[in-house]
Coordinates of C-alpha atoms in Angstrom, one line a residue:
Chain A
M18 CA -58.1 -59.6 -30.2
Q19 CA -57.0 -56.7 -28.1
K20 CA -58.5 -56.6 -24.6
Q21 CA -60.9 -53.7 -24.2
P22 CA -60.3 -51.7 -21.0
N23 CA -63.2 -51.8 -18.5
Q24 CA -64.6 -48.3 -18.9
M25 CA -67.0 -48.7 -16.0
L26 CA -64.3 -49.8 -13.6
W27 CA -62.0 -46.8 -14.4
Q28 CA -64.9 -44.4 -14.3
G29 CA -65.5 -45.7 -10.8
V30 CA -61.9 -45.3 -9.9
Y31 CA -61.9 -41.7 -11.1
L32 CA -65.0 -40.9 -8.9
A33 CA -63.5 -42.7 -5.9
V34 CA -60.3 -40.6 -6.2
V35 CA -62.2 -37.4 -6.4
I36 CA -64.4 -38.3 -3.4
I37 CA -61.4 -39.3 -1.3
F38 CA -59.7 -36.0 -2.2
C39 CA -62.7 -34.0 -1.1
S40 CA -63.1 -35.9 2.1
V41 CA -59.4 -35.4 2.9
V42 CA -59.9 -31.6 2.5
Y43 CA -63.0 -31.8 4.7
A44 CA -61.3 -33.9 7.3
S45 CA -58.2 -31.7 7.5
S46 CA -60.4 -28.6 8.0
K47 CA -62.2 -30.5 10.8
H48 CA -58.8 -31.3 12.2
I49 CA -58.0 -27.7 12.7
N50 CA -61.5 -27.0 14.2
Y51 CA -62.6 -24.9 11.3
N52 CA -66.3 -24.2 11.2
W53 CA -67.6 -24.1 7.7
N54 CA -70.1 -21.4 7.2
W55 CA -71.0 -20.9 3.6
Q56 CA -73.9 -18.7 4.6
R57 CA -71.6 -15.9 5.4
V58 CA -70.3 -15.6 1.8
V59 CA -73.7 -15.3 0.2
P60 CA -74.4 -11.6 1.0
Y61 CA -71.1 -10.7 -0.5
L62 CA -72.2 -12.3 -3.8
I63 CA -75.8 -11.2 -3.9
N64 CA -77.2 -9.0 -1.2
T65 CA -80.9 -9.7 -0.7
E66 CA -81.2 -7.8 2.6
P67 CA -83.8 -5.1 2.6
Q68 CA -82.2 -1.7 2.4
S69 CA -83.3 1.1 4.6
V70 CA -84.2 4.4 3.1
R71 CA -83.1 7.2 5.3
A72 CA -84.3 10.8 5.4
P73 CA -81.8 13.2 3.8
F74 CA -83.0 16.2 5.8
D75 CA -85.3 17.3 8.6
G76 CA -88.9 17.6 7.5
T77 CA -92.3 16.1 7.4
A78 CA -93.5 12.7 6.0
K79 CA -96.6 12.6 3.9
V80 CA -98.0 9.2 3.0
S81 CA -100.5 9.0 0.1
T82 CA -103.9 7.6 0.8
D83 CA -103.3 4.3 -1.0
D84 CA -100.0 3.8 1.0
K85 CA -98.0 3.7 -2.3
T86 CA -96.0 6.9 -2.2
L87 CA -94.1 8.5 0.5
T88 CA -93.3 12.2 0.1
L89 CA -90.7 13.9 2.4
V90 CA -91.1 17.6 2.6
P91 CA -88.1 19.5 3.9
D92 CA -88.5 22.1 6.6
A93 CA -85.9 24.4 5.1
G94 CA -87.9 24.5 1.8
G95 CA -86.9 23.1 -1.5
E96 CA -87.8 20.1 -3.6
P97 CA -89.7 17.3 -1.7
V98 CA -88.3 13.7 -2.1
V99 CA -90.7 11.1 -3.3
V100 CA -90.1 7.4 -2.4
K101 CA -91.9 4.7 -4.3
K102 CA -91.7 0.9 -4.5
F103 CA -90.9 0.4 -0.9
S104 CA -91.6 -2.9 0.9
A105 CA -92.3 -1.5 4.3
I106 CA -92.9 1.9 5.7
S107 CA -91.8 3.0 9.1
V108 CA -93.4 6.4 9.5
N109 CA -97.0 7.6 9.6
D110 CA -98.6 10.4 7.6
G111 CA -97.6 13.8 9.1
D112 CA -94.7 12.5 11.2
L113 CA -91.8 14.8 11.8
I114 CA -88.6 13.3 10.5
F115 CA -85.0 14.1 11.2
E116 CA -82.0 13.7 9.0
G117 CA -80.8 10.0 9.1
D118 CA -84.1 8.6 10.2
Q119 CA -85.2 5.3 8.6
V120 CA -88.4 6.1 6.8
A121 CA -88.9 2.9 4.7
T122 CA -87.2 -0.2 3.5
I123 CA -86.8 -1.3 -0.1
S124 CA -86.3 -5.0 -0.9
N125 CA -84.2 -5.2 -4.0
W126 CA -81.3 -7.4 -4.9
R127 CA -77.9 -5.8 -5.0
I128 CA -74.7 -7.4 -6.2
G129 CA -72.1 -7.9 -3.5
P130 CA -68.5 -6.9 -3.6
I131 CA -67.3 -10.3 -4.8
T132 CA -69.6 -10.1 -7.8
E133 CA -68.5 -6.6 -8.4
G134 CA -64.9 -7.7 -8.3
M135 CA -65.7 -10.5 -10.8
I136 CA -67.3 -7.9 -13.2
T137 CA -64.1 -5.8 -12.9
T138 CA -62.0 -8.8 -13.6
L139 CA -64.1 -9.5 -16.7
E140 CA -63.9 -5.9 -17.9
I141 CA -60.1 -5.8 -17.4
S142 CA -59.6 -9.2 -19.1
L143 CA -61.9 -8.4 -22.0
A144 CA -60.3 -5.0 -22.7
S145 CA -56.8 -6.3 -22.4
L146 CA -57.7 -9.4 -24.6
V147 CA -58.9 -7.1 -27.4
F148 CA -55.8 -5.0 -27.3
A149 CA -53.5 -8.0 -26.8
V150 CA -54.8 -9.6 -30.0
I151 CA -54.5 -6.4 -32.0
I152 CA -50.9 -5.6 -30.8
G153 CA -49.9 -9.3 -30.9
L154 CA -51.1 -9.6 -34.5
F155 CA -49.0 -6.7 -35.7
I156 CA -45.9 -7.7 -33.6
G157 CA -46.3 -11.3 -34.9
L158 CA -46.4 -10.1 -38.5
G159 CA -43.5 -7.7 -37.9
R160 CA -41.6 -10.7 -36.4
I161 CA -41.5 -12.3 -39.8
S162 CA -41.2 -9.1 -41.8
R163 CA -38.4 -9.0 -44.4
N164 CA -37.5 -5.5 -43.1
L165 CA -34.6 -6.0 -40.6
A166 CA -35.4 -3.0 -38.5
I167 CA -39.1 -4.0 -38.0
R168 CA -38.1 -7.6 -37.3
Q169 CA -35.5 -6.7 -34.7
L170 CA -37.8 -4.2 -33.0
C171 CA -40.4 -6.9 -32.7
I172 CA -38.0 -9.5 -31.4
T173 CA -36.7 -7.0 -28.8
Y174 CA -40.3 -6.3 -27.7
I175 CA -41.0 -10.0 -27.3
E176 CA -37.8 -10.7 -25.5
I177 CA -38.1 -7.9 -23.0
I178 CA -41.8 -8.6 -22.2
R179 CA -41.3 -12.3 -21.9
G180 CA -38.1 -11.9 -19.9
T181 CA -39.5 -9.8 -17.1
P182 CA -42.2 -10.6 -14.5
L183 CA -45.7 -9.4 -15.1
L184 CA -45.8 -8.0 -11.6
V185 CA -42.8 -5.8 -12.2
Q186 CA -44.3 -4.7 -15.5
I187 CA -47.6 -3.7 -13.8
F188 CA -45.6 -1.6 -11.3
I189 CA -43.6 0.1 -14.1
F190 CA -46.8 0.8 -16.1
Y191 CA -48.6 2.2 -13.1
F192 CA -45.8 4.2 -11.4
F193 CA -43.7 5.2 -14.4
I194 CA -45.7 5.2 -17.6
G195 CA -48.9 5.9 -15.7
T196 CA -47.4 8.9 -14.1
V197 CA -45.8 10.2 -17.3
L198 CA -49.0 9.9 -19.3
S199 CA -51.3 10.4 -16.2
L200 CA -53.2 7.1 -16.7
D201 CA -55.8 6.0 -14.2
R202 CA -55.4 2.6 -12.4
F203 CA -57.7 0.7 -14.7
T204 CA -56.0 1.9 -17.9
A205 CA -52.6 1.2 -16.5
G206 CA -53.7 -2.3 -15.5
V207 CA -55.3 -3.0 -18.9
A208 CA -52.3 -1.6 -20.7
S209 CA -49.8 -3.8 -18.8
L210 CA -51.8 -6.9 -19.2
A211 CA -52.4 -6.2 -22.9
V212 CA -48.7 -5.5 -23.6
F213 CA -47.7 -8.6 -21.6
T214 CA -50.2 -11.0 -23.3
A215 CA -49.4 -9.4 -26.8
A216 CA -45.9 -10.8 -26.6
Y217 CA -47.2 -14.3 -26.3
V218 CA -49.9 -13.8 -28.8
A219 CA -47.3 -12.5 -31.3
E220 CA -45.3 -15.8 -31.0
I221 CA -48.5 -17.8 -31.4
V222 CA -49.4 -15.7 -34.5
R223 CA -45.9 -16.1 -35.9
S224 CA -45.9 -19.9 -35.5
G225 CA -49.4 -20.1 -36.9
I226 CA -48.4 -18.2 -40.0
Q227 CA -45.2 -20.2 -40.4
S228 CA -47.2 -23.4 -40.2
I229 CA -49.1 -22.6 -43.4
P230 CA -47.3 -24.2 -46.3
P231 CA -45.4 -21.6 -48.4
G232 CA -47.4 -22.8 -51.5
Q233 CA -50.4 -21.0 -50.2
M234 CA -48.6 -17.6 -50.3
E235 CA -47.2 -18.5 -53.7
A236 CA -50.6 -19.4 -55.1
A237 CA -52.2 -16.2 -53.7
R238 CA -49.4 -14.1 -55.1
S239 CA -49.5 -15.9 -58.5
L240 CA -53.1 -14.8 -58.8
G241 CA -52.0 -11.2 -58.5
M242 CA -52.7 -10.6 -54.8
T243 CA -50.5 -8.2 -53.0
Y244 CA -48.7 -9.4 -49.8
V245 CA -51.3 -7.8 -47.7
Q246 CA -54.2 -9.2 -49.7
A247 CA -52.7 -12.7 -49.5
M248 CA -52.2 -12.4 -45.8
V249 CA -55.7 -11.2 -45.1
N250 CA -57.6 -13.5 -47.5
V251 CA -55.5 -16.7 -47.5
I252 CA -52.9 -17.0 -44.8
L253 CA -54.5 -15.4 -41.7
P254 CA -57.8 -17.2 -41.9
Q255 CA -56.0 -20.5 -42.0
A256 CA -53.5 -19.5 -39.3
F257 CA -56.4 -18.3 -37.1
K258 CA -57.9 -21.8 -37.1
R259 CA -54.6 -23.4 -36.1
T260 CA -53.8 -20.9 -33.4
L261 CA -57.1 -21.2 -31.6
P262 CA -56.0 -23.9 -29.1
P263 CA -52.8 -22.1 -28.0
M264 CA -54.7 -18.8 -28.0
A265 CA -57.3 -20.3 -25.7
G266 CA -54.5 -21.2 -23.3
Q267 CA -53.1 -17.7 -23.5
F268 CA -56.5 -16.1 -22.9
I269 CA -57.1 -18.3 -19.9
N270 CA -53.7 -17.2 -18.6
L271 CA -54.8 -13.6 -19.2
I272 CA -57.9 -14.0 -17.0
K273 CA -55.8 -15.6 -14.2
D274 CA -53.0 -13.0 -14.6
S275 CA -55.5 -10.2 -14.2
S276 CA -55.5 -11.1 -10.5
L277 CA -52.1 -9.4 -10.3
V278 CA -53.6 -5.9 -11.0
S279 CA -54.9 -6.0 -7.4
V280 CA -51.5 -4.7 -6.4
I281 CA -52.2 -1.3 -7.9
S282 CA -55.5 -1.2 -5.9
I283 CA -57.9 -2.2 -8.6
T284 CA -60.7 -4.1 -6.8
D285 CA -60.8 -7.1 -9.0
L286 CA -62.1 -10.5 -7.9
T287 CA -58.9 -11.3 -6.0
K288 CA -58.8 -8.0 -4.1
A289 CA -62.5 -8.2 -3.4
G290 CA -61.9 -11.7 -2.0
R291 CA -59.2 -10.3 0.3
E292 CA -61.4 -7.5 1.5
V293 CA -64.3 -9.9 2.2
V294 CA -62.0 -12.2 4.1
S295 CA -61.2 -9.5 6.5
A296 CA -64.8 -8.6 6.9
T297 CA -66.2 -12.2 7.4
F298 CA -63.3 -14.1 8.9
A299 CA -64.2 -16.9 6.6
P300 CA -61.1 -17.3 4.5
F301 CA -61.7 -20.9 3.3
E302 CA -65.2 -20.3 2.0
V303 CA -64.2 -17.0 0.4
W304 CA -61.1 -18.3 -1.4
F305 CA -62.9 -21.4 -2.5
T306 CA -65.7 -19.2 -3.9
V307 CA -63.2 -16.9 -5.6
A308 CA -61.4 -19.9 -7.1
L309 CA -64.7 -21.3 -8.3
L310 CA -65.6 -18.0 -10.0
Y311 CA -62.3 -17.9 -11.8
L312 CA -63.0 -21.4 -12.9
V313 CA -66.4 -20.4 -14.2
M314 CA -64.8 -17.6 -16.3
T315 CA -62.0 -19.6 -17.7
G316 CA -64.3 -22.6 -18.3
A317 CA -66.7 -20.5 -20.2
L318 CA -64.0 -19.0 -22.4
S319 CA -62.5 -22.4 -23.0
W320 CA -65.9 -23.7 -24.0
M321 CA -66.5 -20.8 -26.4
I322 CA -63.2 -21.4 -28.1
Q323 CA -63.8 -25.1 -28.4
H324 CA -67.2 -24.3 -29.9
L325 CA -65.6 -22.0 -32.4
E326 CA -63.0 -24.6 -33.3
K327 CA -65.7 -27.1 -34.1
K328 CA -67.5 -24.6 -36.3
L329 CA -64.3 -23.8 -38.2
A330 CA -63.5 -27.5 -38.7
A331 CA -66.1 -27.7 -41.4
S332 CA -63.5 -27.4 -44.2
D333 CA -61.2 -30.1 -42.8
Chain B
M2 CA -29.5 -12.5 -80.5
H3 CA -33.2 -12.9 -80.5
L4 CA -35.3 -10.9 -82.8
Q5 CA -38.0 -9.0 -80.9
N6 CA -41.1 -10.3 -82.5
A7 CA -44.4 -8.5 -81.8
E8 CA -46.0 -12.0 -81.6
D9 CA -43.6 -13.0 -78.8
I10 CA -45.6 -12.9 -75.6
I11 CA -42.7 -14.1 -73.4
I12 CA -39.1 -13.1 -74.1
A13 CA -36.5 -14.3 -71.7
K14 CA -33.0 -13.2 -72.4
D15 CA -29.8 -14.4 -70.7
V16 CA -31.7 -15.3 -67.5
D17 CA -29.2 -16.2 -64.8
K18 CA -30.2 -17.3 -61.3
I19 CA -27.7 -17.8 -58.5
Y20 CA -29.1 -18.7 -55.1
P21 CA -27.5 -17.0 -52.1
N22 CA -25.9 -20.4 -51.2
G23 CA -24.0 -20.3 -54.5
C24 CA -26.2 -22.8 -56.4
H25 CA -26.2 -21.8 -60.0
A26 CA -29.8 -22.7 -61.0
L27 CA -30.1 -21.0 -64.3
K28 CA -27.3 -20.3 -66.8
K29 CA -28.0 -17.7 -69.5
V30 CA -31.4 -19.2 -70.4
S31 CA -32.9 -17.4 -73.4
A32 CA -36.3 -18.3 -74.9
S33 CA -39.1 -16.7 -76.7
I34 CA -42.7 -17.9 -76.7
K35 CA -45.3 -16.8 -79.2
K36 CA -48.9 -16.0 -78.5
G37 CA -51.0 -19.1 -78.6
E38 CA -48.0 -21.4 -78.5
V39 CA -47.8 -24.5 -76.2
V40 CA -44.2 -25.0 -75.0
V41 CA -43.3 -28.0 -72.9
I42 CA -40.1 -28.0 -70.9
I43 CA -38.6 -31.3 -69.9
G44 CA -35.4 -32.4 -68.3
P45 CA -34.1 -34.4 -65.4
S46 CA -34.9 -33.2 -61.9
G47 CA -32.7 -30.4 -60.7
S48 CA -32.2 -29.2 -64.2
G49 CA -33.7 -25.8 -63.4
K50 CA -36.9 -26.2 -65.5
S51 CA -39.3 -25.4 -62.6
T52 CA -37.0 -22.5 -61.5
F53 CA -37.2 -21.1 -65.0
L54 CA -40.9 -21.4 -65.1
R55 CA -41.2 -19.7 -61.7
T56 CA -39.1 -16.8 -62.9
L57 CA -41.8 -16.1 -65.6
N58 CA -44.1 -14.7 -62.9
Q59 CA -41.4 -13.7 -60.5
L60 CA -42.0 -16.3 -57.9
E61 CA -38.3 -16.6 -58.3
T62 CA -36.3 -13.4 -58.9
I63 CA -33.4 -13.5 -61.4
S64 CA -29.8 -12.5 -60.8
S65 CA -29.3 -11.1 -64.3
G66 CA -30.8 -11.0 -67.7
S67 CA -34.3 -9.8 -68.7
I68 CA -37.8 -11.1 -69.0
V69 CA -40.4 -9.4 -71.0
I70 CA -44.0 -10.5 -70.7
D71 CA -46.6 -9.1 -73.1
Q72 CA -44.3 -6.1 -73.9
V73 CA -43.8 -5.4 -70.2
D74 CA -40.3 -5.6 -68.9
M75 CA -40.7 -7.6 -65.6
Y76 CA -37.8 -5.8 -63.9
G77 CA -38.6 -2.4 -65.3
K78 CA -38.7 0.5 -62.8
N79 CA -42.4 1.2 -63.2
T80 CA -43.6 -2.4 -63.5
N81 CA -46.2 -3.5 -61.0
I82 CA -45.5 -7.2 -60.5
N83 CA -49.0 -7.8 -59.1
K84 CA -50.6 -6.3 -62.2
L85 CA -48.4 -8.5 -64.4
R86 CA -49.2 -11.6 -62.4
E87 CA -52.9 -11.1 -63.0
H88 CA -52.3 -12.1 -66.6
V89 CA -50.0 -15.0 -65.9
G90 CA -51.9 -17.9 -64.4
M91 CA -50.0 -20.6 -62.6
V92 CA -50.8 -24.2 -61.7
F93 CA -48.7 -25.9 -59.1
Q94 CA -47.6 -29.5 -58.6
S95 CA -49.2 -29.5 -55.1
F96 CA -52.4 -27.7 -56.2
N97 CA -52.2 -25.1 -53.4
L98 CA -55.9 -24.7 -53.2
F99 CA -57.1 -22.5 -50.3
P100 CA -58.4 -25.2 -47.9
H101 CA -60.6 -22.8 -45.9
K102 CA -62.7 -22.0 -49.0
S103 CA -65.1 -24.1 -51.1
A104 CA -64.0 -25.0 -54.6
L105 CA -66.2 -22.2 -56.1
H106 CA -64.9 -19.6 -53.7
N107 CA -61.3 -20.7 -54.5
V108 CA -62.1 -19.8 -58.1
M109 CA -63.9 -16.5 -57.2
M110 CA -61.5 -15.1 -54.6
A111 CA -58.8 -13.5 -56.8
P112 CA -61.2 -11.9 -59.4
L113 CA -63.2 -10.4 -56.5
K114 CA -60.3 -9.2 -54.4
V115 CA -57.8 -8.3 -57.0
S116 CA -59.7 -7.4 -60.2
K117 CA -62.6 -6.0 -58.2
R118 CA -65.1 -7.4 -60.7
A119 CA -68.8 -7.5 -59.9
K120 CA -69.7 -10.5 -57.8
S121 CA -72.6 -11.7 -60.1
E122 CA -70.3 -11.6 -63.1
V123 CA -67.5 -13.4 -61.3
E124 CA -69.8 -16.1 -60.0
E125 CA -71.2 -16.7 -63.4
H126 CA -67.7 -16.9 -64.8
A127 CA -66.5 -19.2 -62.0
R128 CA -69.5 -21.5 -62.4
A129 CA -68.9 -21.7 -66.2
L130 CA -65.2 -22.6 -65.6
M131 CA -66.1 -25.3 -63.0
K132 CA -68.4 -26.8 -65.6
K133 CA -65.7 -26.6 -68.2
V134 CA -63.2 -28.5 -66.0
G135 CA -66.0 -31.0 -65.3
L136 CA -66.7 -30.2 -61.7
A137 CA -70.1 -28.6 -61.9
E138 CA -71.3 -31.0 -59.2
R139 CA -68.5 -30.4 -56.8
M140 CA -68.5 -26.6 -56.6
N141 CA -69.5 -26.4 -53.0
N142 CA -67.0 -29.0 -51.7
Y143 CA -64.0 -28.0 -49.8
P144 CA -60.6 -29.0 -51.3
S145 CA -60.1 -31.7 -48.6
Q146 CA -63.3 -33.4 -50.0
L147 CA -61.9 -33.6 -53.5
S148 CA -59.5 -36.0 -55.1
G149 CA -56.1 -34.9 -56.3
G150 CA -57.2 -34.8 -59.9
Q151 CA -60.3 -32.8 -59.0
Q152 CA -58.3 -30.4 -56.9
Q153 CA -55.9 -29.8 -59.8
R154 CA -58.8 -29.1 -62.1
V155 CA -60.2 -26.5 -59.6
A156 CA -56.7 -25.0 -59.5
I157 CA -56.8 -24.6 -63.3
A158 CA -60.2 -23.0 -63.1
R159 CA -59.0 -20.7 -60.4
A160 CA -56.1 -19.5 -62.6
L161 CA -58.4 -19.2 -65.6
C162 CA -60.9 -17.0 -63.7
M163 CA -58.4 -14.2 -63.8
K164 CA -58.6 -14.3 -67.6
P165 CA -54.9 -14.8 -68.0
K166 CA -53.0 -14.4 -71.3
I167 CA -50.4 -17.0 -70.3
M168 CA -50.8 -20.2 -68.3
L169 CA -47.8 -21.7 -66.5
F170 CA -48.0 -25.3 -65.4
D171 CA -45.4 -26.6 -62.9
E172 CA -45.5 -30.4 -63.1
P173 CA -49.3 -30.4 -62.8
T174 CA -49.6 -34.1 -62.8
S175 CA -46.6 -35.2 -60.8
A176 CA -48.4 -35.4 -57.4
L177 CA -51.4 -37.3 -58.9
D178 CA -52.4 -41.0 -58.7
P179 CA -51.9 -42.5 -62.2
E180 CA -55.6 -42.8 -62.9
M181 CA -56.1 -39.1 -62.3
V182 CA -53.4 -37.9 -64.7
G183 CA -55.7 -38.2 -67.7
E184 CA -58.5 -36.0 -66.5
V185 CA -56.0 -33.1 -65.8
L186 CA -54.2 -33.6 -69.1
D187 CA -57.6 -33.5 -70.9
V188 CA -58.4 -30.1 -69.4
M189 CA -55.0 -28.9 -70.5
K190 CA -55.4 -30.2 -74.0
S191 CA -58.8 -28.5 -74.4
L192 CA -57.2 -25.3 -73.2
A193 CA -54.4 -25.7 -75.7
K194 CA -56.9 -26.1 -78.5
E195 CA -58.6 -22.9 -77.5
G196 CA -55.3 -21.1 -78.3
M197 CA -54.1 -20.4 -74.7
T198 CA -50.4 -19.6 -74.5
M199 CA -49.0 -22.4 -72.3
V200 CA -45.7 -23.1 -70.7
V201 CA -45.7 -26.6 -69.2
V202 CA -43.0 -28.3 -67.1
T203 CA -43.9 -32.0 -67.1
H204 CA -42.7 -35.5 -67.2
E205 CA -45.6 -36.5 -69.4
M206 CA -43.8 -37.3 -72.7
G207 CA -47.1 -38.3 -74.3
F208 CA -48.6 -34.8 -73.6
A209 CA -45.5 -33.1 -75.0
R210 CA -45.6 -35.2 -78.2
E211 CA -49.3 -34.7 -78.7
V212 CA -49.9 -31.1 -77.7
A213 CA -46.7 -29.1 -77.7
D214 CA -45.7 -26.8 -80.5
R215 CA -42.2 -26.8 -79.2
V216 CA -40.3 -28.8 -76.7
L217 CA -37.4 -27.4 -74.6
F218 CA -34.8 -29.6 -72.9
M219 CA -33.0 -28.3 -69.9
E220 CA -30.2 -29.8 -67.9
D221 CA -28.0 -28.4 -65.2
G222 CA -29.5 -24.9 -65.5
E223 CA -28.9 -24.7 -69.3
L224 CA -31.3 -24.7 -72.1
L225 CA -29.8 -27.4 -74.4
V226 CA -32.4 -28.2 -77.0
E227 CA -35.3 -26.3 -78.5
D228 CA -37.2 -28.2 -81.2
T229 CA -40.6 -29.3 -82.6
P230 CA -41.9 -32.4 -80.8
D231 CA -41.4 -34.5 -83.9
K232 CA -37.7 -33.8 -84.3
F233 CA -37.3 -33.7 -80.5
F234 CA -38.5 -37.2 -79.9
H235 CA -37.8 -39.0 -83.2
N236 CA -34.6 -37.4 -84.3
P237 CA -32.7 -36.1 -81.3
T238 CA -29.3 -34.8 -82.2
H239 CA -28.0 -33.7 -78.8
P240 CA -26.1 -36.6 -77.1
R241 CA -27.4 -35.6 -73.7
L242 CA -31.0 -35.6 -74.9
Q243 CA -30.5 -38.9 -76.6
R244 CA -29.4 -40.4 -73.3
F245 CA -32.3 -38.8 -71.4
L246 CA -34.9 -40.0 -73.9
S247 CA -33.5 -43.5 -73.9
Q248 CA -34.0 -43.6 -70.1
V249 CA -37.5 -42.2 -70.0
L250 CA -39.1 -43.6 -73.1

């Protein structure tokens, strides 16, 4: 009988290696006298500090009898400003106020710049993913077209895009195409990422379609379907399932590649991280946090695609 | 010279097929098949019999000659090949069921997407056909959950759901385990009895003898013999056919 490997032992070895690695990281930071201060990062994720409400003009404060509304009446005339839902009030009824005075504080949660950057990263990734899939699908289909002109155009597209660095493409999109078509930063960033990813998606689509046995197309055509009907109803649904694992990899790359758009001054997660580092002087904590947030996004995507794969495996 | 008979539903004339690599697959093959006739094509492998069958619904194009299906010239200027294929069902050696759809949906797909028939009518028709091929219980199974024989019967039902005038069978039992050949041949026999026009490429000599109205013998791209099964099997005159039969029987 074959000897069964000791699962417990190797699980233990795995944990030991991970723990040793983490302690090495910690020890080396101690070695350079780095003071870990995770607290400093938190306000840049979620800001729970009470915000002060300041008077927008010179005038008089009026506090309602139940202490729930504060009305600021301007001296110069005009609409009074009403403040509600404050946590603390710093003026009394009838007080004179001057522009810029703190009249009350509001305690509400605000998202910090890192979280804002993460949202921007998500927006850019999602928008470019949708366009990349659409462009990639058509380029992939054109890549196997029987029409020589279409086929060669698609091959040229794929070769040019795959043969040049994304960073250079982003610059070209922003400074050349963006100027010609007067695109804003966000559009230029999304466009360059979509065009870049589409070239890879196209190759995945092509290999997916070519992995379907030719008998499937023949069967569909023999039933009277047109080429397009056969593609839509028979070939692409099957190819879709097979391309999910490589697509997942490509989409994860897309999320990570989106960090490059920070070079055209889009405040994505990476750029937000850089800004926060210069404000906090806590580079280790910030960059670890940024890395963790990328990992959360890619991990969630990877999990969703795995889930989809399992669902589609019903017919296997 | 073939006489153009109104009863002839398939008329192939001087069909030549040369592949781009120079392989001469069909050499001046001419054959007419009447409505309701069951024609079996036999021959050694590489004889061009499957190629000829596949030209009858243009899965293979021809280099020269002409093919007329149900009064429609297949290579005519205004011929819509998709329209023509709707009436020519085909059953493949490797079944080619759509693996991402259940058996019933395999059968229903083309009538819904191509013929745009009403869903309720198509479903009723598909269920009746599944029952006819003996698979009423397995309608909701995916192809991967069916045996080879069952898959091939679904494939026959799928072709029949388009209400074809002609059925082409390309070695329908060659990929099957021996004990499953019978169930597929039984379905084909009942189809023949109902008067379906059938062209069958097969190695099942028993089926040819029992069901065929005519048997064609092809070798090396040429149609050598065309005869009734009785004469074909019991009184072969062509020396090449004699040799072939002595090897397979």
